[in-house]
mmCIF file of C-alpha atoms in Angstrom:
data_model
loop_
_atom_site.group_PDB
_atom_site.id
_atom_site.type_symbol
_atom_site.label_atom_id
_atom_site.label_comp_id
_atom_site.label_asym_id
_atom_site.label_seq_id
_atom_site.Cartn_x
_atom_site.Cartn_y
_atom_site.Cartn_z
ATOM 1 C CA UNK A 136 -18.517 13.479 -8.410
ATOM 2 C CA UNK A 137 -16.749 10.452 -10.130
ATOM 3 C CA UNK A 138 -15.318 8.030 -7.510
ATOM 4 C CA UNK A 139 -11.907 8.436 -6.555
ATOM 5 C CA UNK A 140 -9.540 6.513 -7.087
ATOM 6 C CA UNK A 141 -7.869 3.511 -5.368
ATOM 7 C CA UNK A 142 -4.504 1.674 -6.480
ATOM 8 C CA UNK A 143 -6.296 -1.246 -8.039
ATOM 9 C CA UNK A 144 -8.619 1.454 -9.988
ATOM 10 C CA UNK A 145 -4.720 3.611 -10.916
ATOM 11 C CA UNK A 146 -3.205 0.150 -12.133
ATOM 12 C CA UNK A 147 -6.417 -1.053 -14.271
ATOM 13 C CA UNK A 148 -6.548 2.400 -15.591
ATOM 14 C CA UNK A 149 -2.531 2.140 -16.759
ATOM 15 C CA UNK A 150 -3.227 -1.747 -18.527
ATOM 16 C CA UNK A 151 -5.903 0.395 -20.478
ATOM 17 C CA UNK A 152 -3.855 2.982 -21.332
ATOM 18 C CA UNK A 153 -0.518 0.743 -22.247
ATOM 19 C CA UNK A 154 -2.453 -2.401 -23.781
ATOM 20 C CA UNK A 155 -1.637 -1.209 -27.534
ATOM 21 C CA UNK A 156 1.803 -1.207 -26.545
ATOM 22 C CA UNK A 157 1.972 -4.489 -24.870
ATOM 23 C CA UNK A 158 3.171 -7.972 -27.021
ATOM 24 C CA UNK A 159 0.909 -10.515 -27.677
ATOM 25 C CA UNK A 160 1.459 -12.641 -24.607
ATOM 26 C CA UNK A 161 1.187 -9.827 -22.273
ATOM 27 C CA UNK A 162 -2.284 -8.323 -24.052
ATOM 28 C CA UNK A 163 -3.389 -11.783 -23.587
ATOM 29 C CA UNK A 164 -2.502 -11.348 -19.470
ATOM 30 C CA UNK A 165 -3.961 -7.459 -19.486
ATOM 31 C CA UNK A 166 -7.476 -9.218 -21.025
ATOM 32 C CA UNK A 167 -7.621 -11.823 -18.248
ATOM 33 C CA UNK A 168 -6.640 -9.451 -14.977
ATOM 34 C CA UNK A 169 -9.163 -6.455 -16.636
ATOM 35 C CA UNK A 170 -12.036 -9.197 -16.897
ATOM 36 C CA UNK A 171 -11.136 -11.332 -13.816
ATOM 37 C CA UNK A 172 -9.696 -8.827 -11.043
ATOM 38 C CA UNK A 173 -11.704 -11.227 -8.344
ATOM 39 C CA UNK A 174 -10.119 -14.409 -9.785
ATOM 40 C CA UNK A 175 -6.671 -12.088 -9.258
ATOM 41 C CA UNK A 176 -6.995 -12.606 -5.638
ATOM 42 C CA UNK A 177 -8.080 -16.008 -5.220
ATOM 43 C CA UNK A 178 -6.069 -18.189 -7.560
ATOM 44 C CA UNK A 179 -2.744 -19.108 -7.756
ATOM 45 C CA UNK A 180 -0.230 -17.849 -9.849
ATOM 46 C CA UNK A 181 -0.325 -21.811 -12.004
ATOM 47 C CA UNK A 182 -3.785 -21.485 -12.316
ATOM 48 C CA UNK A 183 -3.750 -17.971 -13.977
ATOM 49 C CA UNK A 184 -1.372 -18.434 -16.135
ATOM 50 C CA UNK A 185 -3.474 -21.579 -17.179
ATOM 51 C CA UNK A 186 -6.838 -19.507 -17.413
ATOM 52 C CA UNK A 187 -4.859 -16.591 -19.429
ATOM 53 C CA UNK A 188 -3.347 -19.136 -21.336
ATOM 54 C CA UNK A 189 0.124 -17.976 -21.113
ATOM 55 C CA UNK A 190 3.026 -19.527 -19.490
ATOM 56 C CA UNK A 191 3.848 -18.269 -15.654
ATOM 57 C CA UNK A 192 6.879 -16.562 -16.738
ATOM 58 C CA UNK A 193 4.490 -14.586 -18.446
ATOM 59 C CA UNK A 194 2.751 -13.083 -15.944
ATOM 60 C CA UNK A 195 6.391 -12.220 -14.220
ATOM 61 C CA UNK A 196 7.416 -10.269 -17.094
ATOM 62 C CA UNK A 197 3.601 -8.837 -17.014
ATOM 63 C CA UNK A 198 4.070 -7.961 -13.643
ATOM 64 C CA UNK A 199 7.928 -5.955 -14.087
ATOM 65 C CA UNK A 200 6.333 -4.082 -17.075
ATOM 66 C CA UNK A 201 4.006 -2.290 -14.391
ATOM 67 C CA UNK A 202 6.725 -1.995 -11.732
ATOM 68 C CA UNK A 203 5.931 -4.764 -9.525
ATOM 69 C CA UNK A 204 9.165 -7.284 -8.460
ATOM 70 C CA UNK A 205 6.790 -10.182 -9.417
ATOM 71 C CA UNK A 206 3.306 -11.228 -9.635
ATOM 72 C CA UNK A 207 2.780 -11.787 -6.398
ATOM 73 C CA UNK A 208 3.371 -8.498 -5.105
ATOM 74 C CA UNK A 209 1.047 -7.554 -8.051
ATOM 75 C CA UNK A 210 -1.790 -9.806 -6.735
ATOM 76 C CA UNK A 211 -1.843 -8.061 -3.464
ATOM 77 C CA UNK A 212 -3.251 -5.196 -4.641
ATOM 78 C CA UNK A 213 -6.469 -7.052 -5.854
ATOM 79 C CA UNK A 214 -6.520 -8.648 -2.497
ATOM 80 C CA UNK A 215 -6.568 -5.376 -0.295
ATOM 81 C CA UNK A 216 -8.692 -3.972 -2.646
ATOM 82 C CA UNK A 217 -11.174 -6.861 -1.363
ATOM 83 C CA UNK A 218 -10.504 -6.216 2.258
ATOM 84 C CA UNK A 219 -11.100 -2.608 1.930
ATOM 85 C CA UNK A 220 -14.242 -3.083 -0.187
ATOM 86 C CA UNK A 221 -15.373 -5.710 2.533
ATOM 87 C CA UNK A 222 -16.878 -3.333 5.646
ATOM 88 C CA UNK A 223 -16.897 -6.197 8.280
ATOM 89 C CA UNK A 224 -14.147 -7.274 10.324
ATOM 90 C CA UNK A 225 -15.357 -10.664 10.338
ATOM 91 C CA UNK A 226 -15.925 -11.143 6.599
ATOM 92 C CA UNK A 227 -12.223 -9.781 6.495
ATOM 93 C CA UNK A 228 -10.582 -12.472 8.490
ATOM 94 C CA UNK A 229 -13.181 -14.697 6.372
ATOM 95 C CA UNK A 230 -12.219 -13.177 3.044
ATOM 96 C CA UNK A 231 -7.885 -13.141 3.917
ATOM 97 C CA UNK A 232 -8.646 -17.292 4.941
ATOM 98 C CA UNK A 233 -9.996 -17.780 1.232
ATOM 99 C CA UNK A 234 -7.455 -15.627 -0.207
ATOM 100 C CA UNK A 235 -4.466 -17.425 1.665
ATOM 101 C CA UNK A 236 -2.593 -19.880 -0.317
ATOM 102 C CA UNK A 237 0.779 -21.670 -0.439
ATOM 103 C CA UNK A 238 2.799 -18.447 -2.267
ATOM 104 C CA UNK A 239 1.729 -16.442 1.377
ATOM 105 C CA UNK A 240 2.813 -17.108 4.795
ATOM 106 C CA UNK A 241 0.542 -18.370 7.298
ATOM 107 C CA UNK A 242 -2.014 -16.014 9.086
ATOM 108 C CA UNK A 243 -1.395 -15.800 12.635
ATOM 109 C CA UNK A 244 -3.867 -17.517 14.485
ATOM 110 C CA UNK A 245 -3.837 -16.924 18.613
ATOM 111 C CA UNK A 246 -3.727 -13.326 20.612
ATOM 112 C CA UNK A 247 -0.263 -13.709 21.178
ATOM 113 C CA UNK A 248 0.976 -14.450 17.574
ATOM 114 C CA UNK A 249 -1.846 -11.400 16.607
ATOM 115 C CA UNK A 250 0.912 -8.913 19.083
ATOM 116 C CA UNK A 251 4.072 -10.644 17.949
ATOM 117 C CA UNK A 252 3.035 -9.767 13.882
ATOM 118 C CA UNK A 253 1.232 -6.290 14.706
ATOM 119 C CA UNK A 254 4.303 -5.503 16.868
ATOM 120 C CA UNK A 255 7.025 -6.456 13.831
ATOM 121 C CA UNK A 256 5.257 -4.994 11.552
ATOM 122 C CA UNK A 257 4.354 -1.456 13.288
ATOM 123 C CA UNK A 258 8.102 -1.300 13.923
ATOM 124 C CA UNK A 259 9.228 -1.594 10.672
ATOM 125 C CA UNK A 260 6.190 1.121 9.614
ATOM 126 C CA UNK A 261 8.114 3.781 12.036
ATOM 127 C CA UNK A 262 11.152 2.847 10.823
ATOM 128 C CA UNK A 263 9.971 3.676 7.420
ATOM 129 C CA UNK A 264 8.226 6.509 8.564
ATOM 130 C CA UNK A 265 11.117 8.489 10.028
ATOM 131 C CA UNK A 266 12.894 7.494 6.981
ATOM 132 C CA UNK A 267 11.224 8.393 4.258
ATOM 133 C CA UNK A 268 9.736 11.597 5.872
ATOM 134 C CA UNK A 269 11.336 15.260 4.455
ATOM 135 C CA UNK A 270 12.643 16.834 6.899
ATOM 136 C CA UNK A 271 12.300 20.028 5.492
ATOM 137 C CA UNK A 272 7.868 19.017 4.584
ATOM 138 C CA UNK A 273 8.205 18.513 7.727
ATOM 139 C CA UNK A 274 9.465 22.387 9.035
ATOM 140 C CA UNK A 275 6.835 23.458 6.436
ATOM 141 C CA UNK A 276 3.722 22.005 7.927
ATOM 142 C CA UNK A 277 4.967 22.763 11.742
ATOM 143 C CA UNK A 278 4.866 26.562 10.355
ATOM 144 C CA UNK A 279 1.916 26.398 8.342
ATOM 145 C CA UNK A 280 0.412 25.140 11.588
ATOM 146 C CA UNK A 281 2.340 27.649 13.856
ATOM 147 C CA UNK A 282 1.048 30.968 11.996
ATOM 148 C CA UNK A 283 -2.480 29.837 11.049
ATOM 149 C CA UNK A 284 -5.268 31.742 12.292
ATOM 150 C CA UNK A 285 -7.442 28.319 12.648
ATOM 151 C CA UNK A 286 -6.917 25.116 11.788
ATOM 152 C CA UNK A 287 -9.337 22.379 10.744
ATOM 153 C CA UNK A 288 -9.018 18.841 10.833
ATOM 154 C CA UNK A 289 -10.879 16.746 8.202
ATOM 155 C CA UNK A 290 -10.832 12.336 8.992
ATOM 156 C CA UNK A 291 -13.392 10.433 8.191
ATOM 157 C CA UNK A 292 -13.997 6.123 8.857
ATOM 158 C CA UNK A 293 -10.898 4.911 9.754
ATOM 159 C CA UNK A 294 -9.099 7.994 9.822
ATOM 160 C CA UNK A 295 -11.268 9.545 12.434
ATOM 161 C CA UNK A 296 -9.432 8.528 15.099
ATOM 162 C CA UNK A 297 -5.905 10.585 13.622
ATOM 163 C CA UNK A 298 -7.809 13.596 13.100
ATOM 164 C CA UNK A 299 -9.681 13.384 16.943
ATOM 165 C CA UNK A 300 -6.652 12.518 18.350
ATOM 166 C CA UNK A 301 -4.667 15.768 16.272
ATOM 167 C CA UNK A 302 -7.547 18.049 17.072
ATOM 168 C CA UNK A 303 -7.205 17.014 20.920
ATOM 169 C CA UNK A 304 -3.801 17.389 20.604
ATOM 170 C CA UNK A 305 -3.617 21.110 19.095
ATOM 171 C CA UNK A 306 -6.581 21.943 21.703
ATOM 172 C CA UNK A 307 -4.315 21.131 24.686
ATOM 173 C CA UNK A 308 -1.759 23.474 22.556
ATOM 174 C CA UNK A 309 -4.576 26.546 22.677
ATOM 175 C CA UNK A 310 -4.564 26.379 19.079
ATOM 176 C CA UNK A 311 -8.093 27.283 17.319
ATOM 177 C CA UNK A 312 -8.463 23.469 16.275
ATOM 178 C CA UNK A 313 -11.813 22.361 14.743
ATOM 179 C CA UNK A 314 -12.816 18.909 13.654
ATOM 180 C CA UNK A 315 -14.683 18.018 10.794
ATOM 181 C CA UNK A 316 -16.461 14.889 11.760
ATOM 182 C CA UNK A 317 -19.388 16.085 9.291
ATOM 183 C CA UNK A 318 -22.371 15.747 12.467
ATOM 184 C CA UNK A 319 -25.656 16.037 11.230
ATOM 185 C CA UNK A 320 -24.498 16.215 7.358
ATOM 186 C CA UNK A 321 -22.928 19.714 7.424
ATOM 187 C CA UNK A 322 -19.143 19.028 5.861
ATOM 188 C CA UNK A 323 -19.157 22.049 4.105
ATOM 189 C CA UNK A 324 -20.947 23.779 6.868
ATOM 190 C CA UNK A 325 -18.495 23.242 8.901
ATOM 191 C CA UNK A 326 -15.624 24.838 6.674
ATOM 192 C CA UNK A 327 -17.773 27.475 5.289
ATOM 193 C CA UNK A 328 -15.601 29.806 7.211
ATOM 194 C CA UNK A 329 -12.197 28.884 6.012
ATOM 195 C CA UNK A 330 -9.895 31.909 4.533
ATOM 196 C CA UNK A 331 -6.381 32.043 3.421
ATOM 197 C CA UNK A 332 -5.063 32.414 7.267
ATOM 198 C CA UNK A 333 -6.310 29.173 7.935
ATOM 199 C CA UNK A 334 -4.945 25.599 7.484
ATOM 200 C CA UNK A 335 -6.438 22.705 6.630
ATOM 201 C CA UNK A 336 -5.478 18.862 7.334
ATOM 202 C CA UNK A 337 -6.825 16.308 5.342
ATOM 203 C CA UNK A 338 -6.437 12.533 6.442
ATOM 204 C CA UNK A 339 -7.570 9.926 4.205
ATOM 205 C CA UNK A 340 -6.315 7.005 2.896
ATOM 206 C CA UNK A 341 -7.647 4.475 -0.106
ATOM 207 C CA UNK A 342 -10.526 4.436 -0.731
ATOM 208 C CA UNK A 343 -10.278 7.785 -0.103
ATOM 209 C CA UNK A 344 -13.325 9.038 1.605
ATOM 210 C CA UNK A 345 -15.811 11.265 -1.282
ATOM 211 C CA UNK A 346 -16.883 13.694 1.482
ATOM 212 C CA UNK A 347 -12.735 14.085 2.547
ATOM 213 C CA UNK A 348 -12.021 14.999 -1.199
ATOM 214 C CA UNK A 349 -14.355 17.527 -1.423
ATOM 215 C CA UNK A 350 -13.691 19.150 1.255
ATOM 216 C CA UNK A 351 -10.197 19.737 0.368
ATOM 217 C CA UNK A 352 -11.265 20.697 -2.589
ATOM 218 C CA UNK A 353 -13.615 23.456 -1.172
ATOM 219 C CA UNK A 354 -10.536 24.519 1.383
ATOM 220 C CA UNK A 355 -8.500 24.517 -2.129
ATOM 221 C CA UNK A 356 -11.264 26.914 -3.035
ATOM 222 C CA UNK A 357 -10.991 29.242 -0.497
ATOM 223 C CA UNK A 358 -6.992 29.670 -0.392
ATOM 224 C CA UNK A 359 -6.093 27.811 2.794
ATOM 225 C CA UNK A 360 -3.353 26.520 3.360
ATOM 226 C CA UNK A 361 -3.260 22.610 3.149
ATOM 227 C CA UNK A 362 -1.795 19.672 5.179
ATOM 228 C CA UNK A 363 -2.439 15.727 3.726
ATOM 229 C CA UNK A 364 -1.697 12.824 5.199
ATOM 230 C CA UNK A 365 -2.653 9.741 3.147
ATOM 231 C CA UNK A 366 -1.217 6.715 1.708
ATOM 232 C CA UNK A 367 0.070 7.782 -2.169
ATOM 233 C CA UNK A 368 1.600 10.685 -3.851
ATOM 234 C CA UNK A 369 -1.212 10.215 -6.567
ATOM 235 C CA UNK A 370 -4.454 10.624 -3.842
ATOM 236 C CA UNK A 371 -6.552 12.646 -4.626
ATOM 237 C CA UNK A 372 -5.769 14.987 -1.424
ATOM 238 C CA UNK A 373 -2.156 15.507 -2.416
ATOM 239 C CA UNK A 374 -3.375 17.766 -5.865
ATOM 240 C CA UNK A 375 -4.396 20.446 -3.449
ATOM 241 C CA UNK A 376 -1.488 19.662 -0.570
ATOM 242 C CA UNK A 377 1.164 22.755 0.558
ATOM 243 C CA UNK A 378 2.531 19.325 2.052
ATOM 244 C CA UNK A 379 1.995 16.153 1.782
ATOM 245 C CA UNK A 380 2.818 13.268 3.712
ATOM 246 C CA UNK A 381 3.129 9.767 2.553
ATOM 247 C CA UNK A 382 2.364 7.022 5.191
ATOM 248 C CA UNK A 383 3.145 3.591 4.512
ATOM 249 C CA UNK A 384 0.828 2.010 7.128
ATOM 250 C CA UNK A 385 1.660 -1.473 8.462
ATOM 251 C CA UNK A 386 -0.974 -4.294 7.745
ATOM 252 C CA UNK A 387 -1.909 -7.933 8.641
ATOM 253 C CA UNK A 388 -4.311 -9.763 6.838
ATOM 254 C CA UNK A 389 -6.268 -6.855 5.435
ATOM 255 C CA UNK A 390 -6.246 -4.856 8.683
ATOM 256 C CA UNK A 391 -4.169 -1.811 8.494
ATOM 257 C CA UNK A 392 -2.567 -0.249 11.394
ATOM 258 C CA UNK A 393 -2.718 3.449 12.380
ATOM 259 C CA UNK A 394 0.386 3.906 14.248
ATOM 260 C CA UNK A 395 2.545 5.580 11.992
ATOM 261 C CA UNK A 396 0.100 8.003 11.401
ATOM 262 C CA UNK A 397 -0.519 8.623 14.533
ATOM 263 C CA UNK A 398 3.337 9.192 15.599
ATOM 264 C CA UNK A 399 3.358 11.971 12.544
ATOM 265 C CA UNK A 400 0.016 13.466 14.071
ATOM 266 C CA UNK A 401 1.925 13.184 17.602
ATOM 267 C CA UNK A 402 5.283 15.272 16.016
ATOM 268 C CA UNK A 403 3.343 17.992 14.228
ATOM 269 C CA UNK A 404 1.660 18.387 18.296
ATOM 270 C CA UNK A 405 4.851 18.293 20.186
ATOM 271 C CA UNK A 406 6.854 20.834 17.806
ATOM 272 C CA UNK A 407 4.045 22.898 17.698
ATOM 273 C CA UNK A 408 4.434 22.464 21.916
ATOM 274 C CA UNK A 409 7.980 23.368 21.709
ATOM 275 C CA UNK A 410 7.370 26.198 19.693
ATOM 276 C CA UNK A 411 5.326 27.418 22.203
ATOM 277 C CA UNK A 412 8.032 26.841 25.122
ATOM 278 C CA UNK A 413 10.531 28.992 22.799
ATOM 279 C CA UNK A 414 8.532 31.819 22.563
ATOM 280 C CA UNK A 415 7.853 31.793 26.298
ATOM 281 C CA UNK A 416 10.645 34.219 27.681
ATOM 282 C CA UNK A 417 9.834 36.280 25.112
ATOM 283 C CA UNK A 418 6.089 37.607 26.494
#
C-alpha cells in the first residue's frame, strides 16, 4: 500500500498538478519549494526569495494562489511536517529552536509559560470545536453508536489514548466496545468479525497511521457502519466515513494537543449515557 498522505504530500502534489498553469515567476517558486521543502522550514522568507530568485512579493502571490493568507502560513506546513516526521520529543523542541526565526513568536521557555500557551491555545481548540461541529453529524454518529450491535475502536500512536479512553468510556455504558490496539500483530484479526450491525471508529490524524487506513478500509469491506475522527476532510479515513469529524487540534511548537478530541470522544459517551437514562422508565 502507497503511503498516505499528509498535507505537505496534498500541497506538493497540487504545485505538480497546477505548475503548467502557473507564470513564470511563480514556476520559478514551485521549482525551488518541490526541490528544497527542508530549506522551506528553515530559512526566512528574504532568503528564499533570494535562493528562488524571485522577489518576496513573489512568494506572497505564490502563496494566495494555493490558498494560504501569506507565505508564512504556507511555511508552516513544511515545518510540522518536520516535527511529525521527527519521533523524539527532544529532537522536536531541538528541531522547533532551529526552525524559530524573527517572522515567529518566541517559544515559551519555563513550566509556567508551557501552561499559560497550552491553556490559550486548548481554549481556543474547543471553541473551534463546538463551532465548527454539525450538529446534525453529530445526532448521526450518537445513533449509529446507539443501535450498533458492537462497536470497535481503531487509534493507533498518538491517537491511542482517544480510542482507550472512548472504549473505556462505552464499556462503563455496557456497550459491546472493543479496541483495536493491534497486540501481537493481529489488526485484521481483531475485526475479522465485523458485519453491517456493527460500527466502526477510526481515529487518526496526519500522518495517518498505514495499519488505521486499512483497517477502515477492511470495515468499509464488510458494510459497517463508520465513525472518523481525524484532522482533514481529505484523510484518507473520511472516503469510507458515515461521519466524519474534523478536529482542529491545538499545537505548540510541534506538539499537538489532544483535548479537543478528547471532549468529542467524551460527548459521543455522555449522549450515548443519556440515551440510556431515557429509555430507563421504559423497561
Amino acid at each position: 500500500m502507497a503511503n498516505n498522505p499528509t498535507q505537505l504530500s496534498l500541497l506538493q502534489d497540487d504545485i505538480r498538478h497546477r505548475y503548467d498553469t502557473l507564470s513564470k515567476r511563480l514556476k520559478q517558486v514551485a521549482r525551488y519549494i518541490l526541490d528544497n521543502s527542508n530549506n522551506i522550514a528553515f530559512d526566512t522568507v528574504a532568503s528564499i526569495a533570494q535562493q528562488a530568485d524571485v522577489p518576496p512579493s513573489t512568494l506572497i502571490r505564490f502563496s494566495n494562489a494555493f490558498g494560504f493568507s501569506g507565505f508564512n502560513e504556507m511555511k508552516q506546513v513544511f515545518r510540522q511536517h518536520l516535527m511529525e516526521e521527527t519521533v523524539s520529543y527532544t529532537e522536536r523542541a531541538r528541531l522547533f529552536r532551529q526552525t524559530a526565526t524573527d517572522e515567529a513568536p518566541a517559544a515559551p521557555e519555563s513550566p509556567a509559560e508551557i501552561l499559560n500557551v497550552f491553556s490559550m491555545v486548548n481554549a481556543q481548540a474547543l471553541q473551534q470545536l463546538a463551532m465548527q461541529v454539525n450538529p446534525e453529524q453529530l445526532e448521526k454518529a450518537v445513533k449509529l453508536l446507539d443501535e450498533a450491535d458492537n462497536i470497535y475502536v481503531i487509534g493507533l500512536r498518538r491517537s491511542f489514548s482517544v480510542a482507550s479512553y472512548l472504549t473505556y468510556a462505552l464499556r462503563h455504558l455496557e456497550r459491546r466496545a472493543f479496541l483495536i490496539d493491534g497486540l501481537g500483530g493481529m489488526f485484521a484479526e481483531q475485526l475479522s468479525m465485523v458485519n453491517p450491525k456493527d460500527v466502526v471508529i477510526a481515529i487518526s490524524y496526519s500522518p495517518y497511521a498505514r495499519e488505521a487506513v486499512e483497517l477502515v478500509e477492511l470495515g468499509a469491506k464488510r458494510g459497517a457502519q463508520q465513525i472518523a475522527i481525524t484532522d482533514s476532510q481529505v484523510s484518507p479515513l473520511a472516503a469510507f466515513s458515515d461521519v466524519c469529524f474534523v478536529v482542529r487540534e491545538a499545537q505548540v511548537d510541534g506538539f499537538r494537543s489532544q483535548v479537543a478530541s478528547l471532549c468529542l470522544a467524551q460527548t459521543l459517551a455522555v449522549s450515548l449515557a443519556l440515551n440510556n437514562a431515557r429509555r430507563e422508565p421504559e423497561a
